[in-house]
PDB file of C-alpha atoms in Angstrom:
ATOM      1  CA  MET A   1      28.625 -12.430   3.484  1.00 60.00           C
ATOM      2  CA  ARG A   2      25.522 -12.807   1.334  1.00 59.00           C
ATOM      3  CA  LYS A   3      22.760 -10.238   1.797  1.00 64.00           C
ATOM      4  CA  PRO A   4      19.421 -11.865   2.757  1.00 72.00           C
ATOM      5  CA  SER A   5      16.819 -11.623   0.021  1.00 87.00           C
ATOM      6  CA  PHE A   6      13.613  -9.690   0.553  1.00 91.00           C
ATOM      7  CA  ILE A   7      10.580 -11.747   1.578  1.00 94.00           C
ATOM      8  CA  LEU A   8       7.117 -10.211   1.776  1.00 97.00           C
ATOM      9  CA  ASP A   9       5.274 -10.888   5.036  1.00 95.00           C
ATOM     10  CA  PRO A  10       2.774 -13.708   4.336  1.00 97.00           C
ATOM     11  CA  ARG A  11      -0.144 -11.641   5.667  1.00 96.00           C
ATOM     12  CA  LEU A  12       0.585  -8.810   3.236  1.00 97.00           C
ATOM     13  CA  ASP A  13       0.998 -11.359   0.467  1.00 97.00           C
ATOM     14  CA  ALA A  14      -2.381 -12.921   1.286  1.00 97.00           C
ATOM     15  CA  ASP A  15      -4.276  -9.611   1.605  1.00 96.00           C
ATOM     16  CA  THR A  16      -2.839  -7.674  -1.363  1.00 98.00           C
ATOM     17  CA  ARG A  17      -2.014  -7.957  -5.064  1.00 98.00           C
ATOM     18  CA  LEU A  18       1.037  -6.465  -6.756  1.00 98.00           C
ATOM     19  CA  ALA A  19       0.197  -3.361  -8.781  1.00 98.00           C
ATOM     20  CA  ALA A  20       3.714  -2.103  -9.584  1.00 97.00           C
ATOM     21  CA  SER A  21       7.329  -2.105  -8.486  1.00 96.00           C
ATOM     22  CA  LEU A  22       8.926   1.296  -8.011  1.00 97.00           C
ATOM     23  CA  ALA A  23      12.590   1.990  -7.253  1.00 97.00           C
ATOM     24  CA  LEU A  24      12.219   1.235  -3.538  1.00 97.00           C
ATOM     25  CA  CYS A  25       8.737  -0.137  -2.951  1.00 98.00           C
ATOM     26  CA  ASP A  26       6.317  -2.653  -4.270  1.00 98.00           C
ATOM     27  CA  VAL A  27       2.915  -0.998  -4.580  1.00 98.00           C
ATOM     28  CA  ARG A  28       0.219  -3.480  -3.673  1.00 98.00           C
ATOM     29  CA  LEU A  29      -3.580  -3.203  -3.879  1.00 98.00           C
ATOM     30  CA  MET A  30      -5.450  -4.297  -0.754  1.00 97.00           C
ATOM     31  CA  ASN A  31      -8.015  -6.874  -1.832  1.00 97.00           C
ATOM     32  CA  ASP A  32     -10.937  -5.108  -0.150  1.00 96.00           C
ATOM     33  CA  ALA A  33     -13.475  -3.631  -2.540  1.00 96.00           C
ATOM     34  CA  ARG A  34     -14.945  -1.414   0.190  1.00 95.00           C
ATOM     35  CA  PHE A  35     -11.950   0.918   0.117  1.00 96.00           C
ATOM     36  CA  PRO A  36      -9.490   1.787  -2.676  1.00 96.00           C
ATOM     37  CA  TRP A  37      -6.338   1.008  -0.706  1.00 96.00           C
ATOM     38  CA  LEU A  38      -2.673   0.707  -1.574  1.00 98.00           C
ATOM     39  CA  VAL A  39       0.156  -0.663   0.539  1.00 98.00           C
ATOM     40  CA  LEU A  40       3.743   0.342  -0.247  1.00 98.00           C
ATOM     41  CA  VAL A  41       6.364  -2.118   0.954  1.00 98.00           C
ATOM     42  CA  PRO A  42      10.045  -1.175   0.720  1.00 98.00           C
ATOM     43  CA  ARG A  43      11.957  -4.162  -0.643  1.00 97.00           C
ATOM     44  CA  ARG A  44      14.406  -4.152   2.264  1.00 96.00           C
ATOM     45  CA  THR A  45      14.919  -6.923   4.796  1.00 94.00           C
ATOM     46  CA  GLY A  46      14.416  -6.484   8.524  1.00 92.00           C
ATOM     47  CA  LEU A  47      12.836  -3.015   8.562  1.00 94.00           C
ATOM     48  CA  VAL A  48      10.086  -2.131  11.010  1.00 96.00           C
ATOM     49  CA  GLU A  49      10.060   1.671  11.199  1.00 96.00           C
ATOM     50  CA  ILE A  50      10.470   4.379   8.575  1.00 97.00           C
ATOM     51  CA  ALA A  51      13.416   5.576  10.679  1.00 97.00           C
ATOM     52  CA  ASP A  52      15.118   2.231   9.943  1.00 96.00           C
ATOM     53  CA  LEU A  53      15.632   3.381   6.339  1.00 97.00           C
ATOM     54  CA  PRO A  54      18.714   5.454   5.492  1.00 97.00           C
ATOM     55  CA  ALA A  55      17.862   9.151   4.992  1.00 98.00           C
ATOM     56  CA  ASP A  56      18.033   8.987   1.191  1.00 98.00           C
ATOM     57  CA  GLU A  57      15.610   6.041   1.150  1.00 98.00           C
ATOM     58  CA  GLN A  58      13.263   7.816   3.565  1.00 98.00           C
ATOM     59  CA  THR A  59      13.076  10.621   1.002  1.00 98.00           C
ATOM     60  CA  LEU A  60      12.505   8.110  -1.799  1.00 98.00           C
ATOM     61  CA  LEU A  61       9.779   6.404   0.237  1.00 98.00           C
ATOM     62  CA  TRP A  62       7.845   9.677   0.559  1.00 98.00           C
ATOM     63  CA  GLN A  63       8.303  10.403  -3.141  1.00 98.00           C
ATOM     64  CA  GLU A  64       6.846   6.991  -3.914  1.00 98.00           C
ATOM     65  CA  VAL A  65       3.990   7.531  -1.427  1.00 98.00           C
ATOM     66  CA  ASN A  66       3.209  10.760  -3.311  1.00 97.00           C
ATOM     67  CA  CYS A  67       3.264   8.939  -6.669  1.00 97.00           C
ATOM     68  CA  ALA A  68       1.044   6.151  -5.351  1.00 98.00           C
ATOM     69  CA  SER A  69      -1.321   8.720  -3.831  1.00 98.00           C
ATOM     70  CA  ALA A  70      -1.661  10.522  -7.162  1.00 97.00           C
ATOM     71  CA  ALA A  71      -2.247   7.235  -8.981  1.00 98.00           C
ATOM     72  CA  LEU A  72      -4.889   6.153  -6.482  1.00 98.00           C
ATOM     73  CA  ARG A  73      -6.693   9.491  -6.744  1.00 97.00           C
ATOM     74  CA  ALA A  74      -6.609   9.196 -10.551  1.00 97.00           C
ATOM     75  CA  VAL A  75      -8.348   5.809 -10.517  1.00 97.00           C
ATOM     76  CA  ALA A  76     -10.488   6.265  -7.394  1.00 97.00           C
ATOM     77  CA  PRO A  77     -11.452   9.914  -6.850  1.00 95.00           C
ATOM     78  CA  CYS A  78     -11.926  10.592  -3.169  1.00 96.00           C
ATOM     79  CA  ASP A  79     -12.580  13.259  -0.561  1.00 97.00           C
ATOM     80  CA  LYS A  80      -9.505  12.438   1.534  1.00 97.00           C
ATOM     81  CA  LEU A  81      -6.417  10.244   1.491  1.00 97.00           C
ATOM     82  CA  ASN A  82      -5.473   8.475   4.707  1.00 96.00           C
ATOM     83  CA  LEU A  83      -1.811   7.549   5.156  1.00 97.00           C
ATOM     84  CA  GLY A  84      -0.526   5.236   7.843  1.00 95.00           C
ATOM     85  CA  ALA A  85       2.463   3.177   8.866  1.00 95.00           C
ATOM     86  CA  LEU A  86       1.108   1.385  11.907  1.00 90.00           C
ATOM     87  CA  GLY A  87       2.799  -2.012  11.922  1.00 85.00           C
ATOM     88  CA  ASN A  88       1.178  -3.171  15.146  1.00 87.00           C
ATOM     89  CA  ILE A  89       0.127  -6.503  13.638  1.00 87.00           C
ATOM     90  CA  VAL A  90       2.353  -6.825  10.551  1.00 93.00           C
ATOM     91  CA  ARG A  91       5.712  -5.496  11.703  1.00 94.00           C
ATOM     92  CA  GLN A  92       7.357  -5.470   8.270  1.00 96.00           C
ATOM     93  CA  LEU A  93       7.660  -1.837   7.196  1.00 97.00           C
ATOM     94  CA  HIS A  94       4.763  -0.835   4.973  1.00 97.00           C
ATOM     95  CA  VAL A  95       2.762   2.332   4.337  1.00 98.00           C
ATOM     96  CA  HIS A  96      -0.983   2.395   3.717  1.00 97.00           C
ATOM     97  CA  VAL A  97      -2.570   4.863   1.292  1.00 98.00           C
ATOM     98  CA  VAL A  98      -6.359   4.700   1.532  1.00 97.00           C
ATOM     99  CA  ALA A  99      -8.807   6.684  -0.605  1.00 97.00           C
ATOM    100  CA  ARG A 100     -11.727   7.771   1.559  1.00 97.00           C
ATOM    101  CA  CYS A 101     -15.105   9.158   0.587  1.00 96.00           C
ATOM    102  CA  GLU A 102     -17.549  10.776   2.951  1.00 96.00           C
ATOM    103  CA  GLY A 103     -20.152   8.174   3.743  1.00 94.00           C
ATOM    104  CA  ASP A 104     -17.977   5.124   2.981  1.00 93.00           C
ATOM    105  CA  ALA A 105     -18.416   2.040   5.178  1.00 91.00           C
ATOM    106  CA  ALA A 106     -16.026   3.310   7.881  1.00 94.00           C
ATOM    107  CA  TRP A 107     -16.420   7.093   7.537  1.00 94.00           C
ATOM    108  CA  PRO A 108     -15.274   9.091   9.442  1.00 93.00           C
ATOM    109  CA  GLY A 109     -13.346   6.504  11.460  1.00 92.00           C
ATOM    110  CA  PRO A 110     -10.307   4.523  10.374  1.00 91.00           C
ATOM    111  CA  VAL A 111     -10.627   1.577   7.992  1.00 92.00           C
ATOM    112  CA  TRP A 112      -8.480  -0.664  10.189  1.00 86.00           C
ATOM    113  CA  GLY A 113     -10.569  -3.174  12.060  1.00 83.00           C
ATOM    114  CA  HIS A 114     -13.823  -1.998  10.506  1.00 86.00           C
ATOM    115  CA  GLY A 115     -15.772  -5.076   9.478  1.00 89.00           C
ATOM    116  CA  SER A 116     -14.466  -7.839   7.267  1.00 92.00           C
ATOM    117  CA  ALA A 117     -12.706  -7.323   3.969  1.00 92.00           C
ATOM    118  CA  GLN A 118     -14.884  -7.825   0.910  1.00 95.00           C
ATOM    119  CA  PRO A 119     -12.596  -9.139  -1.842  1.00 97.00           C
ATOM    120  CA  TYR A 120     -12.935  -7.676  -5.312  1.00 97.00           C
ATOM    121  CA  ALA A 121     -14.739  -9.718  -7.933  1.00 98.00           C
ATOM    122  CA  GLU A 122     -11.997 -11.070 -10.214  1.00 97.00           C
ATOM    123  CA  ALA A 123     -12.928  -8.810 -13.147  1.00 98.00           C
ATOM    124  CA  ASP A 124     -13.019  -5.733 -10.884  1.00 98.00           C
ATOM    125  CA  LEU A 125      -9.669  -6.654  -9.323  1.00 98.00           C
ATOM    126  CA  THR A 126      -8.091  -7.026 -12.755  1.00 98.00           C
ATOM    127  CA  ALA A 127      -9.566  -3.715 -13.956  1.00 98.00           C
ATOM    128  CA  ARG A 128      -8.377  -1.862 -10.838  1.00 98.00           C
ATOM    129  CA  LEU A 129      -4.853  -3.314 -11.194  1.00 98.00           C
ATOM    130  CA  VAL A 130      -4.679  -2.380 -14.881  1.00 98.00           C
ATOM    131  CA  ALA A 131      -5.789   1.185 -14.125  1.00 98.00           C
ATOM    132  CA  LEU A 132      -3.260   1.496 -11.285  1.00 98.00           C
ATOM    133  CA  ARG A 133      -0.441   0.104 -13.437  1.00 97.00           C
ATOM    134  CA  GLN A 134      -1.237   2.663 -16.137  1.00 96.00           C
ATOM    135  CA  ALA A 135      -1.331   5.489 -13.602  1.00 96.00           C
ATOM    136  CA  LEU A 136       1.963   4.338 -12.026  1.00 96.00           C
ATOM    137  CA  ALA A 137       3.718   3.560 -15.329  1.00 91.00           C
ATOM    138  CA  PRO A 138       5.703   6.822 -15.476  1.00 84.00           C
ATOM    139  CA  THR A 139       7.334   6.018 -12.108  1.00 78.00           C
ATOM    140  CA  ALA A 140       7.488   2.215 -12.230  1.00 74.00           C
ATOM    141  CA  GLY A 141      10.818   0.562 -12.834  1.00 61.00           C
TER     142      GLY A 141
END
C-alpha cells in the first residue's frame, strides 16, 4: 500500500511562506508584518494533535520548535515568545511561534483574531526570509 504524500493545508499555504525545511517540519513565515511569526508544520499526513506523533517525533518537534524560536529571536528581538498549537480552524497539526514586544498591536492579548493581517512588502518579506534561512541553516536539512 502506498503511503499518502504530505499536502499542506491550503489556508496555511496561502497565509505563510516557506523559510526552511527541517528534519520533521517545514518552518513557514506568517505573512503578517505586524508580528514576527513562524508556523512549524510536521510533514506527516493526517495529524491533528501533537499526541498523534510517535514519541520520538514529539521530541523532534520540540527540538525544532526550540531551533525556530532561537532563529526568530535572532532576527526579531522580542520581549516574549508565544507558542501555540490551537488547530481550531486549521486542523492540520502546526505550531505557532510568535515574537511579541510590549506595546505591539495586540499586546498583551493573543495575536489570533486581532485585526487583519498586514502582508509584508515584497522586499521586506524577502529580507525576513533570507535572515531566517541563515539563522536556521545549521539545523535545516
